[in-house]
Each structure stands twice: as structure tokens, then as C-alpha cells.
Coordinates of C-alpha atoms in Angstrom, one line a residue:
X165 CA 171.5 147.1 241.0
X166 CA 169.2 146.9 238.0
X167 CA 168.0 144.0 235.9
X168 CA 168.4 144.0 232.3
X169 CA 165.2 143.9 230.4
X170 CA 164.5 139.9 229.2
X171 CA 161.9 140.4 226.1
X172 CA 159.6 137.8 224.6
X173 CA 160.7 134.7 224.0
X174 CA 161.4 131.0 225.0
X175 CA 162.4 130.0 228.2
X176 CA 162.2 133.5 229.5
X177 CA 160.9 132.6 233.4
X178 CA 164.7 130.6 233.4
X179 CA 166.7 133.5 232.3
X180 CA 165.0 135.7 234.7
X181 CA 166.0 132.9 237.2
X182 CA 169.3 133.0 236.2
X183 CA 169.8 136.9 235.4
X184 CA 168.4 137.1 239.7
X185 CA 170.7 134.7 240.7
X186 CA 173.8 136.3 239.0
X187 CA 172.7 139.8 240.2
X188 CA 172.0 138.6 244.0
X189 CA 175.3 136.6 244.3
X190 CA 177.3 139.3 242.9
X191 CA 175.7 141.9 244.7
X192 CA 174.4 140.8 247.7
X193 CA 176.5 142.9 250.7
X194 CA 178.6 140.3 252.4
X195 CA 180.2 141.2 256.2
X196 CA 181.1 139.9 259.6
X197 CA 178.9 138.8 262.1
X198 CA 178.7 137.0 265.2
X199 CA 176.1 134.2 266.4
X200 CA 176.4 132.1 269.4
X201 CA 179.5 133.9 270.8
X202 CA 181.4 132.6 267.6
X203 CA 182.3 134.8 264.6
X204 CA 181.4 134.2 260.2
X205 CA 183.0 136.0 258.2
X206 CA 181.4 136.6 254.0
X207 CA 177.8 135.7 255.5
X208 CA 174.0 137.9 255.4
X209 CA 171.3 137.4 257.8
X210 CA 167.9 136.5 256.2
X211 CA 166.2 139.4 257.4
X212 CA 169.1 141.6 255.4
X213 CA 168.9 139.0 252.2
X214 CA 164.9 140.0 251.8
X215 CA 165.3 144.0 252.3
X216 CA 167.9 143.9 249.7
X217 CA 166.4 141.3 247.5
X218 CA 162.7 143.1 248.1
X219 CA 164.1 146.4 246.3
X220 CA 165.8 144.8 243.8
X221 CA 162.6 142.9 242.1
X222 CA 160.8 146.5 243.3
X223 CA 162.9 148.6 241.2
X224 CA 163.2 145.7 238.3
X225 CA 161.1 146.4 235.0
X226 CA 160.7 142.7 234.5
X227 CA 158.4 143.0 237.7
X228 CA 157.7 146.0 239.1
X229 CA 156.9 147.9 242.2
X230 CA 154.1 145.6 242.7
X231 CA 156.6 142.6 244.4
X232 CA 155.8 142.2 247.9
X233 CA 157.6 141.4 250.6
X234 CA 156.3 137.9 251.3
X235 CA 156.8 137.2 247.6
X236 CA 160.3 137.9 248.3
X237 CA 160.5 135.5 251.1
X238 CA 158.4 132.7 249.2
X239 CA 161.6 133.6 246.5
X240 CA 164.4 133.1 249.1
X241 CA 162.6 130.0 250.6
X242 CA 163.2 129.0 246.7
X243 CA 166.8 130.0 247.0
X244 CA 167.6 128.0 250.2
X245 CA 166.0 125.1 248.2
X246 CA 167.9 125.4 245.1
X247 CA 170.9 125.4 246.9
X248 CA 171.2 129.5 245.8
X249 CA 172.0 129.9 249.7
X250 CA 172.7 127.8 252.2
X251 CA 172.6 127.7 256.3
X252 CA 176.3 129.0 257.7
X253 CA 176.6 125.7 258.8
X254 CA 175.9 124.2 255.4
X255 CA 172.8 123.0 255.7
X256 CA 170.1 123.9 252.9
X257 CA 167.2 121.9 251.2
X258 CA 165.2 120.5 253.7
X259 CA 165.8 123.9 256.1
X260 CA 162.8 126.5 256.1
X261 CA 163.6 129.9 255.5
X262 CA 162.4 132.9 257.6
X263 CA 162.6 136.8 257.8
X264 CA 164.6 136.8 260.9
X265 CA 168.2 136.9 261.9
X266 CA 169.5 133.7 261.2
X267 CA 172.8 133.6 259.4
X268 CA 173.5 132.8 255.7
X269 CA 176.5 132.2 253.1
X270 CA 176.4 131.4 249.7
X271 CA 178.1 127.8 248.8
X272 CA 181.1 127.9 246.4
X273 CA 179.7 127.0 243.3
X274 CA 175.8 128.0 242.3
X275 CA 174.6 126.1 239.0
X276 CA 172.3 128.2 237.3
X277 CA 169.6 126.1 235.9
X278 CA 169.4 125.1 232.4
X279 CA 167.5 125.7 229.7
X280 CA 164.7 122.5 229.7
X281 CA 164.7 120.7 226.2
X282 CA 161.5 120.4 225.0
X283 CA 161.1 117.5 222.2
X284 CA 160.7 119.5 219.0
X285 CA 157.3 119.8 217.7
X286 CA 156.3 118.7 214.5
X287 CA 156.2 121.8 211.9
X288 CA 152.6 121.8 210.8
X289 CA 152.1 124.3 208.9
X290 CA 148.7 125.0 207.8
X291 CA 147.6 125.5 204.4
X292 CA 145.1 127.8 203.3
X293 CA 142.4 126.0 200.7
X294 CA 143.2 127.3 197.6
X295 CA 141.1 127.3 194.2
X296 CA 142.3 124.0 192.6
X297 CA 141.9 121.8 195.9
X298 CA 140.4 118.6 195.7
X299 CA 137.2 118.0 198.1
X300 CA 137.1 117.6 201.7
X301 CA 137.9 114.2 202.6
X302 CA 140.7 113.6 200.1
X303 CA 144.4 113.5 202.2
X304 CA 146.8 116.2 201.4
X305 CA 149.8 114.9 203.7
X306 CA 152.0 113.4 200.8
X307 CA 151.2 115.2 197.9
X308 CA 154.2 117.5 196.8
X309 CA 153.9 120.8 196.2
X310 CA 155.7 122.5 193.2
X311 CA 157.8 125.1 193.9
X312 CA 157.2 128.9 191.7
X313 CA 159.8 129.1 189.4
X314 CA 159.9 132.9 188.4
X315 CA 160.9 132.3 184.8
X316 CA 161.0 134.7 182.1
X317 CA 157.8 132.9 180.3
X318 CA 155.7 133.7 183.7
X319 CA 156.8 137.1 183.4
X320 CA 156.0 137.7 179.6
X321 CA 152.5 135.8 181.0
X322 CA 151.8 138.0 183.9
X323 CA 152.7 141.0 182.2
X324 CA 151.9 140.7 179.1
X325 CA 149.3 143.6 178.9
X326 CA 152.2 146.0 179.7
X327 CA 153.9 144.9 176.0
X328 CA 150.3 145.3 174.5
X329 CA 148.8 141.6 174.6
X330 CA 145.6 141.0 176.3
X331 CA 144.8 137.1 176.3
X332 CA 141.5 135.6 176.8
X333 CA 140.4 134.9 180.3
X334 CA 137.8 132.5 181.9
X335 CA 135.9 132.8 184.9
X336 CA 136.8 129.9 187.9
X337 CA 134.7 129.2 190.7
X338 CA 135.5 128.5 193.8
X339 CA 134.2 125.1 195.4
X340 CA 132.0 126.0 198.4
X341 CA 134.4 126.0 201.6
X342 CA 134.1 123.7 204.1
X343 CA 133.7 124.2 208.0
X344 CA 137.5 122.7 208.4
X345 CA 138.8 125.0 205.9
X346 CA 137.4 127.9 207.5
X347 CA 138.9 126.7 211.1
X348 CA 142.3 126.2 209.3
X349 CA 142.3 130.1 208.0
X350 CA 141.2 131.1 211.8
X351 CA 144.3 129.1 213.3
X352 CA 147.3 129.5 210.8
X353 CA 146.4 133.2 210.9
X354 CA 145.6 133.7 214.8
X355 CA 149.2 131.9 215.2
X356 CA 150.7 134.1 212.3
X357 CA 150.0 137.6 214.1
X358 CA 150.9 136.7 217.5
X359 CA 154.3 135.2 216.0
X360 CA 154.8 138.5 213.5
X361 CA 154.0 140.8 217.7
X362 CA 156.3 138.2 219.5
X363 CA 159.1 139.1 216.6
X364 CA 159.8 135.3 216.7
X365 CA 161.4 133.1 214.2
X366 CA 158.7 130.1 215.3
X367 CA 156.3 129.7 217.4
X368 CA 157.4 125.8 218.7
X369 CA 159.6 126.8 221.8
X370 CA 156.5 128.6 223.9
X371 CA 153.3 127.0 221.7
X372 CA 152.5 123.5 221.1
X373 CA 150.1 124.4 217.8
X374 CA 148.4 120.9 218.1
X375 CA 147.1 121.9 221.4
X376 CA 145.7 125.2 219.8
X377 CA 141.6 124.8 219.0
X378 CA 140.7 126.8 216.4
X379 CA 137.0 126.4 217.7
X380 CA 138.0 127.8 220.6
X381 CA 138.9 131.1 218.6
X382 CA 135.8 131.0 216.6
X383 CA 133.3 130.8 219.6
X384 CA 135.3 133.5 221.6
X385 CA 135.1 136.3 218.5
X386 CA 131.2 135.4 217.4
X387 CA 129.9 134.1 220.8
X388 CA 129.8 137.3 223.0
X389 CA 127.1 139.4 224.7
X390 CA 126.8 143.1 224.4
X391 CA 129.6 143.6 227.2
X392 CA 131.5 141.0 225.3
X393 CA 131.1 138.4 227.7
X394 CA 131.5 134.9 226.1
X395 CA 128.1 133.2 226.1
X396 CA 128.8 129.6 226.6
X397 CA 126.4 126.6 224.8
X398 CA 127.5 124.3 227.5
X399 CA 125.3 125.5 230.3
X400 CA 126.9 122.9 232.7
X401 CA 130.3 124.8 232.3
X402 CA 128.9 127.9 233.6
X403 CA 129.6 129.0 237.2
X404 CA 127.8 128.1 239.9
X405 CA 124.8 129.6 240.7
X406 CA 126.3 130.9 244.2
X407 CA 129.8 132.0 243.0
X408 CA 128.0 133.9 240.6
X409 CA 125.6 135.7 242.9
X410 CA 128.7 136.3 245.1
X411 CA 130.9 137.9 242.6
X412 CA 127.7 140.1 241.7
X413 CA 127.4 141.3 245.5
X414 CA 131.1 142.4 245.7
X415 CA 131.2 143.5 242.3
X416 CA 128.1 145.9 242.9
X417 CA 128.4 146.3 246.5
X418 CA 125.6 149.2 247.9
X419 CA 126.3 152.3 249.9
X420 CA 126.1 152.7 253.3
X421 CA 122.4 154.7 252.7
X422 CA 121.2 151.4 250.5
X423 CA 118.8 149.0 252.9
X424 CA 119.6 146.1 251.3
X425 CA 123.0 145.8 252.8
X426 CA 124.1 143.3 255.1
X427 CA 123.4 143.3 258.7
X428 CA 126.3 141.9 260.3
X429 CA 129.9 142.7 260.5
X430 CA 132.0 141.1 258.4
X431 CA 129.5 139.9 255.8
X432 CA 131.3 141.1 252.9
X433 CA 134.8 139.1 254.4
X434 CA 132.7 135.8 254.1
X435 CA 131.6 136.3 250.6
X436 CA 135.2 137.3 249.5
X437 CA 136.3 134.4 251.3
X438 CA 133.7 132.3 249.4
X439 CA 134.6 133.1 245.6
X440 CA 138.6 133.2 246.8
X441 CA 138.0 129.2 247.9
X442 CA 136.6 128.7 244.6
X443 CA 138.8 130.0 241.9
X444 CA 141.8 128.7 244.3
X445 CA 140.8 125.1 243.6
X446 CA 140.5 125.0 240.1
X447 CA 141.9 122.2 238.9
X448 CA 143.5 123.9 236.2
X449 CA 144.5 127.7 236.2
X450 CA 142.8 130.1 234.1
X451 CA 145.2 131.2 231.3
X452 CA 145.9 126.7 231.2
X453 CA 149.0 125.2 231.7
X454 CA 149.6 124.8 228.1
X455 CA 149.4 128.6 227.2
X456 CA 151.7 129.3 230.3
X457 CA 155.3 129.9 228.5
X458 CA 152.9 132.4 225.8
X459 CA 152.0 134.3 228.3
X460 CA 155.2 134.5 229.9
X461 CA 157.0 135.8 226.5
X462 CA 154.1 138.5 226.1
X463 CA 155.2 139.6 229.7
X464 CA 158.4 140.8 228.4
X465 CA 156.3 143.6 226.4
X466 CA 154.8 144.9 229.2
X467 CA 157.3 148.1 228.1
X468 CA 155.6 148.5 224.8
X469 CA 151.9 148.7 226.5
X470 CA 150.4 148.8 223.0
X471 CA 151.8 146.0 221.5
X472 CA 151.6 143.9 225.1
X473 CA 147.8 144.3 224.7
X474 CA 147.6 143.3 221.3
X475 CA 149.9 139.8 221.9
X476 CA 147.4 139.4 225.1
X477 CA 144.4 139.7 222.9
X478 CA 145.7 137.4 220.6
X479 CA 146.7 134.9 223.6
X480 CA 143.1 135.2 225.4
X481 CA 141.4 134.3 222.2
X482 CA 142.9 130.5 222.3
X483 CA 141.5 130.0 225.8
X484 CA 138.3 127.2 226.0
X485 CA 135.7 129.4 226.3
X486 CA 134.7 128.5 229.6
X487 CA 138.0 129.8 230.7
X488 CA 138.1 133.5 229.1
X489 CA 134.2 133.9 230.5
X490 CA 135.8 132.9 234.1
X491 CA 138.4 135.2 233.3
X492 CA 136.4 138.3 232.0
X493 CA 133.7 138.1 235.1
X494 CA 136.6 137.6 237.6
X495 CA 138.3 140.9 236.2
X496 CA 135.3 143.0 236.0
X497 CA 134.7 142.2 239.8
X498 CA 138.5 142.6 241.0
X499 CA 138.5 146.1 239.1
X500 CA 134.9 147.2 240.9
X501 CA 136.2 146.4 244.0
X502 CA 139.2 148.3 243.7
X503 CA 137.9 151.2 242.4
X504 CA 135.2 151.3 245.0
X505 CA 135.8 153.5 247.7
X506 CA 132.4 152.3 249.3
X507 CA 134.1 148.8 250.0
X508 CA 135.1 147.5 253.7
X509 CA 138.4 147.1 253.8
X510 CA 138.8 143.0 253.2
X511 CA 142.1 142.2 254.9
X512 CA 143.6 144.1 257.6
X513 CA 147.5 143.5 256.7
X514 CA 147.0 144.7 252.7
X515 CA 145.4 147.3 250.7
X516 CA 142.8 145.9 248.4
X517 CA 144.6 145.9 245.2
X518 CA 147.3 144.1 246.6
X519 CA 144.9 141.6 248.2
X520 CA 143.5 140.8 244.5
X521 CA 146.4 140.3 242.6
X522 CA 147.8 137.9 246.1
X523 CA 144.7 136.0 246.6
X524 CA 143.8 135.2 242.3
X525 CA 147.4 135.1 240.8
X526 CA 148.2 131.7 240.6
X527 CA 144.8 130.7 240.0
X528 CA 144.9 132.7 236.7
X529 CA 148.5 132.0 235.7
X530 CA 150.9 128.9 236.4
X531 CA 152.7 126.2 235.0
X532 CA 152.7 122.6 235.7
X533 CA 155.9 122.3 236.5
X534 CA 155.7 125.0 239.3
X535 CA 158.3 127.3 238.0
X536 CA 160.5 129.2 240.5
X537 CA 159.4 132.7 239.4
X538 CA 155.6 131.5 239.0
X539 CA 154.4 134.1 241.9
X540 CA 156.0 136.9 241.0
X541 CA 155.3 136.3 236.9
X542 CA 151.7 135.6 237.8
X543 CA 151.4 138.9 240.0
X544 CA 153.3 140.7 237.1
X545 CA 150.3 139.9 234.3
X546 CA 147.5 140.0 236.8
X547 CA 148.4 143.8 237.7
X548 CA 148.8 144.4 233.9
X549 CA 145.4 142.4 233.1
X550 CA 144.0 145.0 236.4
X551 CA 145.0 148.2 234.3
X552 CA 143.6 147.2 230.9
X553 CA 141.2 144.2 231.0
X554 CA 138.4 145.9 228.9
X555 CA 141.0 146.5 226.1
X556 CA 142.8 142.8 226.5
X557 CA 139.7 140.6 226.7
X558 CA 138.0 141.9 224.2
X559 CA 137.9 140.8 220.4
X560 CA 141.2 142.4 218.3
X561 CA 139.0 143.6 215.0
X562 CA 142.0 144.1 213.2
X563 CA 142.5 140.4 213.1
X564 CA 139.0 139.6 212.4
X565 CA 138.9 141.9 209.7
X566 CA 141.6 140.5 208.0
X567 CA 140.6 136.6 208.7
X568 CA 137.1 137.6 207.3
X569 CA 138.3 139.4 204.2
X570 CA 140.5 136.3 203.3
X571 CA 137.4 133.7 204.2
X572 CA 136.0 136.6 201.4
X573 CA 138.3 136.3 198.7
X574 CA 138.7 132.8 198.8
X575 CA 134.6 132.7 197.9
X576 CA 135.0 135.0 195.1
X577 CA 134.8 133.9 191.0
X578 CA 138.3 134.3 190.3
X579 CA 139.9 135.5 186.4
X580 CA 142.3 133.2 184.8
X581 CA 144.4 133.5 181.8
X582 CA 145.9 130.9 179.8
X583 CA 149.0 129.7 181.4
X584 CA 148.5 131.0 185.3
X585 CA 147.9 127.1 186.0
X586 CA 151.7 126.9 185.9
X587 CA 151.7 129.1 189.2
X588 CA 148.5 128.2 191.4
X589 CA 150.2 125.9 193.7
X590 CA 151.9 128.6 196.2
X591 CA 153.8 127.3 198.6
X592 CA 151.7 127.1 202.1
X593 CA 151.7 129.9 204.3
X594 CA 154.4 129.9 206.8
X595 CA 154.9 132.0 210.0
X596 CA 156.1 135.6 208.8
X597 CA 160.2 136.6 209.0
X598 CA 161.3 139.6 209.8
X599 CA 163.6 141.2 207.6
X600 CA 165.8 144.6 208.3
X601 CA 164.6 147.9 206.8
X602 CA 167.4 147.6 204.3
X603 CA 167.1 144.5 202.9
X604 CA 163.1 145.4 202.7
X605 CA 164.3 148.3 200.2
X606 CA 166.5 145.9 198.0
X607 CA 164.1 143.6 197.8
X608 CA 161.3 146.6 196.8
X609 CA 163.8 148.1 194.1
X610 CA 165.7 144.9 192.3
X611 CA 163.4 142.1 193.3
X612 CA 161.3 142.5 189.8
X613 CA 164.3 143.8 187.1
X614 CA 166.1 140.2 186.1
X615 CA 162.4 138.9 185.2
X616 CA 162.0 141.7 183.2
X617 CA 165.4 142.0 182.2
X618 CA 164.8 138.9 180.8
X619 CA 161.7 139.5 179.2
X620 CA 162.7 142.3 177.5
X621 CA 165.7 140.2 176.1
X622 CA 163.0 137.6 174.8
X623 CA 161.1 140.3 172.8
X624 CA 164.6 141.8 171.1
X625 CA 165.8 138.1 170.5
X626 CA 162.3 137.1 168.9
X627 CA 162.9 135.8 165.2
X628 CA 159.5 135.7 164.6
X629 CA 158.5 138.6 165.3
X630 CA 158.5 142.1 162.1
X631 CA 160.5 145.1 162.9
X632 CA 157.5 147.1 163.0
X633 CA 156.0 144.6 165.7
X634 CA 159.3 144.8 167.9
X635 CA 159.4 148.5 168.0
X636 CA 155.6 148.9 169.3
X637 CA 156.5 146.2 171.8
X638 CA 159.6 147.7 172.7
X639 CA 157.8 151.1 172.7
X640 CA 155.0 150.0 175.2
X641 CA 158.1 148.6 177.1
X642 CA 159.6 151.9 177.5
X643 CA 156.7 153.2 178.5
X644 CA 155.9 150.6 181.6
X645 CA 159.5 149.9 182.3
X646 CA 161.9 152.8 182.2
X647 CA 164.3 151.7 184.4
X648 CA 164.8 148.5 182.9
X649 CA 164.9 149.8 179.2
X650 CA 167.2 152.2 180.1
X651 CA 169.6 150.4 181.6
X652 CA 169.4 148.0 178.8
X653 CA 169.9 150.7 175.9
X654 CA 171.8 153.4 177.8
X655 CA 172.1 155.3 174.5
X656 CA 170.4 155.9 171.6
X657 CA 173.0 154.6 169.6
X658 CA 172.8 150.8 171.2
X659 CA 169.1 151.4 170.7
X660 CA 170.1 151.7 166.5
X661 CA 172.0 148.7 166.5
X662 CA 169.1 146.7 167.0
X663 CA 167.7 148.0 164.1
X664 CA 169.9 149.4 161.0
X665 CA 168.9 151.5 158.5
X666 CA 168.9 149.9 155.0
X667 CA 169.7 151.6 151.8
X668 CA 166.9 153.6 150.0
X669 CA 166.5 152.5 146.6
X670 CA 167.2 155.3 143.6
X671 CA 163.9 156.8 142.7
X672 CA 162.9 155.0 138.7
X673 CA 162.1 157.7 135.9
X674 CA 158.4 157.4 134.6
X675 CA 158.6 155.6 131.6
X676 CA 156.0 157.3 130.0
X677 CA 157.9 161.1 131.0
X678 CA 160.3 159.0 128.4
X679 CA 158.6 158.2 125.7
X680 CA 157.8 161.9 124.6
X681 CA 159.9 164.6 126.3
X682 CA 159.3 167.5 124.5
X683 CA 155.3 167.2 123.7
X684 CA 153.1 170.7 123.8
X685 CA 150.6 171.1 125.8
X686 CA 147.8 170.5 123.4
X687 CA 144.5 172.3 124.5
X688 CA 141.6 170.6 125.4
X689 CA 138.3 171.6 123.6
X690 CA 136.3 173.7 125.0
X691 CA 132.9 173.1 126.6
X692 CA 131.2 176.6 125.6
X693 CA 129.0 176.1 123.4

């Protein structure tokens, strides 16, 4: 009686629809019973449907032992509307469904619901401003890009200091970058590190990238307080004055010995009650109806808690700003409260942590199209966001060190060589792919030899180039490249071939040794005087 883990990924609140649906009707105990002084056979009364559907969810990993048992009634209510179940007398839809010992059957057949077709989204890739790119202003959306094609001319270019040639180089710089450009590097690479978390091919399926603000990113990493609170410029976006004050009383609510604490019973009820009505009639919820799906697909990471906090991270920083402060001052006061042992008990039918997650879980996650699963996904993250909200909501540095670094190196003089203009027009940026381990090592070991396979057959096959020249050249290649030299000349014979010895020339007599043979050694005069 166990689910099977659903990871990230589209459309994963519908497969956990389906994957509870299969489970219940195929598992769901079935028997005899009477009602009415008349006997069903293959039927379940409601009260038995939600004990066995309650510890199913309860001992699932896709939602934990955090599922109520009104949350498994709201489900079964769901059920009976989806024609999942139906009333022994075949009534279902418009009947209401309640934990007592009315009689149920499943119908013949039980659709499973299908996976929604969303219109495809445009692929927008972002492209980083390179060196050569024309002012802001000037449209980019039909000029072609040239693809790299890694000849053997590129090769001998790039590496020619390896076969001892050094050309000159000039200095470029780099036009000042613009505000947009800098929002563009923010956004493609925000996207690119939840994507490479997720371990998706595309982001399209949970993410509408056109809805994605990359001001909103911006103002959430720089505009924080020394908590790392958001500060918002918008001052008519804050909260009001009197849910503020009331989330401050809870959140720093005094002991029994301080004399500022209210008077009358029940005080701290009202104010609870106060912030609850509030936040429950947003008109939008928190984490936005937009972001819902992303947030859905990060849930099924919850087993990998690391990486679940870094996708969350990643997923808070696209909120409006107003939104993620809402969200950071609502979790610091649910966390105070529950870890305050000072606290009246608020509700008299649930703990208190049970009472948080009940009261603000759809007004911090839902979708628009109220989704079957919405309560318990919703109650799923907010326990999750309970347990590790200091570490979700605030700024990943890993990501803004490496978005800074590249806003860095784009401002930087860069070196040219003759030639490298061939190559400057990269393709854009896309979403990373995952490759396997083994094609990662191919790729690492073979990737480079046909270039310089090729090279090294344009230096050997080089008419204009001396002997003497080659060999240095083919020397330095040696040197650089063994591996590729010596699986071109395997032997030191096929390295003579390429160059044959030619016949020495007999040494000439000295003409002069000719001319007289046999002369003495005549003896000089000598200097004594």
C-alpha cells in the first residue's frame, strides 16, 4: 500500500491524481454490508474509505505524515465529484460526502484524468550581449547567427602557440553594458540553474518564461535588510499597519511574568484570527498562480532535502517582491509561534503546527484552476518551507556569484588574434542537457583529436614549408600532443618516411694537396736575433 515516488516535472499534481486513484481502486477492501434491511455486495462505507485512504497519503512520501484527516475527507468529497466513487444507489456529483456510515461502490469504469495541453510556449531563448553587439536599440530578432564550424584552419588558429607561432594580438573593448543586458544575464541564467536542479529537458511545461521578471530577481538579491527581509520602494505595497503590528504580537508574544500582556482571555485567539482573515483573502496566493506547477515539480525533491532547497531558492527569487516579503514575515511568525512553548493554545481541536500549515496553505500555494490535490500539495511545501525557511528565502550566493562574475567578464578588455572574428558569434545560450557519465568521458577524451588530427596533417602536407621548419613544428607537436602524434606515426619508421635520407656527396681532394705531393717541410726563419 505504498505510492511510488513522482519526481519533478510537468504535470506532476495529475499523476499523483491518477497514481491515488489507481492505488485506491485497486486496493480499497471491498465486502458485504447491509443498509435499510437490504444487502450490497463489493461496497465501503465512507467512514472506512477515509481510515484507509487517511493512512495511505500518511505513509506516502509524496505527502507525508503531515495529511490530516479532514484533508482526507475534502479528497473523498473530490472523489464522489469526479465520479471516483459513487452513492450505492448510483448517485454521485451533486451528493455531499461525509465521515459517517453511508454506503459506497465504485462505478464500472473510472477515467483517470488527462494530462491538460498547454499551447506550447514560444522558445525564447535569451542571448547573452556579446563583444561585437551592435547598440541598444538596434533589433536582433532576424539577424542569423552563423554556426562554429570547428575546421582545421580554427584549430591551427587557436593553437597555434602549441606548434611555436605566436601572432599579434589587439586589445577590444567592450561597449558599456546596458541595464537590459544586465536583466537578460539575471534571467537566462536564474532559469538555466533551476532547469540544470529540476534535471529537465525545458523549462516550457511548468514555466511560462515571458511571465518571469527579471527585475523581480534583481530587487529580491540587492534589496534586503540585515535579516534579509526584502525592502520594498513601493511603500503602498507594504502591509498594513495593523497586520503588521499583529503578526509582531504573536510572533514575540511575552511571558506570563511580562506586564504588558493582555488582560482578557482569549486576546491572543482574536489577533490570530485577525492576520488568518487577512492573508485568506488575498486576491492572489503567495507563491502566484503562475509559479504554481514550479513549485509543484520542486515538491517531488523533497527526498533530496539539499537540492529541494536550492530549486526553492531559485523559485522564491522570481516572486514580485511584495510577495516574498509577505512570505518571509509570515514564516518567521508561524515558526515563533510554534516553537513557543509560552503560547496559549489557539485552537482547541489541533496542535499549533497543524493549525499553521491548515489555516495559511492555500493562501501561500494554489493554482487557478483549483487542482484536485491543491490542499494536500499546499500543506506538503508549507511544512517543508516550516522546517527550513531561513535557508529557502534567503539569497543562493552560488548563483549570484556566478551571474556577477559573468556581468564581470563581459566588462573586461578582451585579447584578439587575427582570425578569432571567424568564431565570435556563439550560438546563444540554451537551457543545459544532461548527458550520462559515459558519454561525458568520450566527449572529454576524443572530442579534440580529429581537429588536431587534422592539423597535424596540414603541417606534414605543407609545400611551403623547409624540412628543417617541419621537423621543429612537428617537434613542438610531439611535445603538446602525444597522443595524437603517436597514433599518427606509431613507429619510428613511418616517422622516416616523411623524411628520407639523401645521398652524401663524396668528400673532393684539395686541389692544392695536388699540385705538390711530395714537398719538404721547409723551415721558417727564425726570429732570434
Amino acid at each position: 500500500m505504498e505510492h511510488r515516488i513522482v519526481g519533478p516535472g510537468p504535470y506532476r499534481a495529475t499523476k499523483l491524481w491518477n497514481e491515488t486513484v489507481e492505488l485506491f481502486r485497486a486496493r480499497m477492501p471491498l465486502r458485504k454490508h447491509r443498509c435499510r434491511f437490504k444487502s450490497y455486495e463489493h461496497c465501503f462505507t465512507a467512514a472506512e474509505a477515509v481510515d484507509w485512504l487517511h493512512e495511505l497519503l500518511r505513509c506516502s512520501q509524496n505527502f507525508g505524515p503531515e495529511v490530516t484527516r479532514k484533508q482526507t475527507v475534502q479528497l473523498l468529497k473530490k472523489f464522489l465529484k469526479n465520479h471516483v466513487i459513487e452513492d450505492i444507489k448510483g448517485k454521485w456529483g451533486q451528493e455531499d460526502f461525509e465521515d459517517n456510515r453511508h454506503l459506497y461502490r465504485f462505478p464500472p469504469s473510472s477515467p483517470l484524468k488527462p494530462y491538460p495541453k498547454k499551447p506550447p510556449y514560444q522558445k525564447d531563448v535569451i542571448k547573452f550581449p556579446e563583444w561585437n553587439d551592435p547598440p541598444a536599440g538596434t533589433s536582433q530578432e532576424n539577424i542569423p547567427v552563423r554556426p562554429v564550424v570547428m575546421n582545421s584552419e580554427m584549430w591551427y588558429k587557436r593553437h597555434s602557440i602549441a606548434i611555436g607561432e605566436v601572432p599579434a594580438c589587439r586589445l577590444v573593448y567592450r561597449r558599456q553594458l546596458t541595464e537590459a543586458n544586465v536583466e537578460e544575464i539575471w534571467k537566462s541564467m536564474t532559469l538555466s540553474y533551476l532547469q540544470k536542479i529540476l534535471g529537465l529537458d525545458s523549462l516550457e511545461e511548468i514555466l511560462d518564461i515571458k511571465l518571469v521578471n527579471s527585475k523581480f530577481i534583481i530587487h529580491n538579491v540587492y534589496s534586503v535588510s540585515k535579516q534579509g527581509v526584502v525592502i520594498l520602494d513601493d511603500k503602498s505595497k507594504e502591509l498594513p499597519h495593523w497586520v503588521l503590528s499583529a503578526m509582531k504580537c504573536l510572533a514575540n508574544w511575552p511571558n506570563c511574568s511580562d506586564l504588558k500582556q493582555p488582560m482578557y482571555l482569549g486576546f491572543e485567539k482574536d489577533v490570530f484570527k485577525t492576520i488568518a482573515d487577512y492573508y485568506g483573502h488575498l486576491k492572489e496566493p503567495l507563491l502566484t498562480f503562475h509559479l504554481f506547477d514550479a513549485f509543484v515539480s520542486v515538491l517531488g525533491l523533497l527526498q533530496k532535502e539539499k537540492m529541494a532547497i536550492e530549486a526553492f531558492q531559485i523559485c522564491c527569487l522570481l516572486l514580485p517582491p511584495e510577495n516574498r516579503r509577505k512570505l518571509q514575515l509570515l514564516m518567521r511568525m508561524m515558526t515563533r509561534i510554534c516553537l513557543n512553548k509560552e503560547m496559549p493554545p489557539l485552537c482547541d481541536g489541533f496542535g499549533t503546527r497543524t493549525l499553521m500549515v491548515q489555516t495559511f496553505s492555500r493562501c501561500i500555494l494554489c493554482s487557478k484552476d483549483e487542482v484536485d490535490l491543491d490542499e494536500l500539495l499546499a500543506a506538503r511545501l508549507v511544512t517543508f518551507l516550516m522546517d527550513n525557511y531561513q535557508e529557502i528565502l534567503k539569497v543562493p550566493v552560488a548563483l549570484q556569484t556566478s551571474i556577477e562574475e559573468r556581468v564581470a567578464h563581459l566588462r573586461r578588455v578582451q585579447i584578439k588574434y587575427p582570425g578569432a572574428d571567424m568564431d565570435i558569434t556563439l550560438s546563444a545560450p540554451s537551457f543545459c542537457r544532461q548527458i550520462s557519465p559515459e558519454e561525458f568521458e568520450y566527449q572529454r577524451a576524443y572530442g579534440s583529436q580529429e581537429p588536431l588530427a587534422a592539423l597535424l596533417e596540414d603541417v606534414i602536407t605543407d609545400a611551403k614549408l623547409s624540412s628543417k621548419e617541419k621537423k621543429k613544428k612537428l617537434k613542438q607537436f610531439q611535445k603538446s600532443y602525444p597522443e595524437v602524434y603517436q597514433e599518427r606515426f606509431p613507429t619510428p619508421e613511418s616517422e622516416a618516411l616523411l623524411f628520407p635520407e639523401k645521398p652524401k656527396p663524396k668528400p673532393q681532394l684539395l686541389l692544392w694537396a695536388l699540385k705538390n705531393p711530395f714537398q719538404p717541410f721547409q723551415r721558417t726563419r727564425s726570429f732570434r736575433m
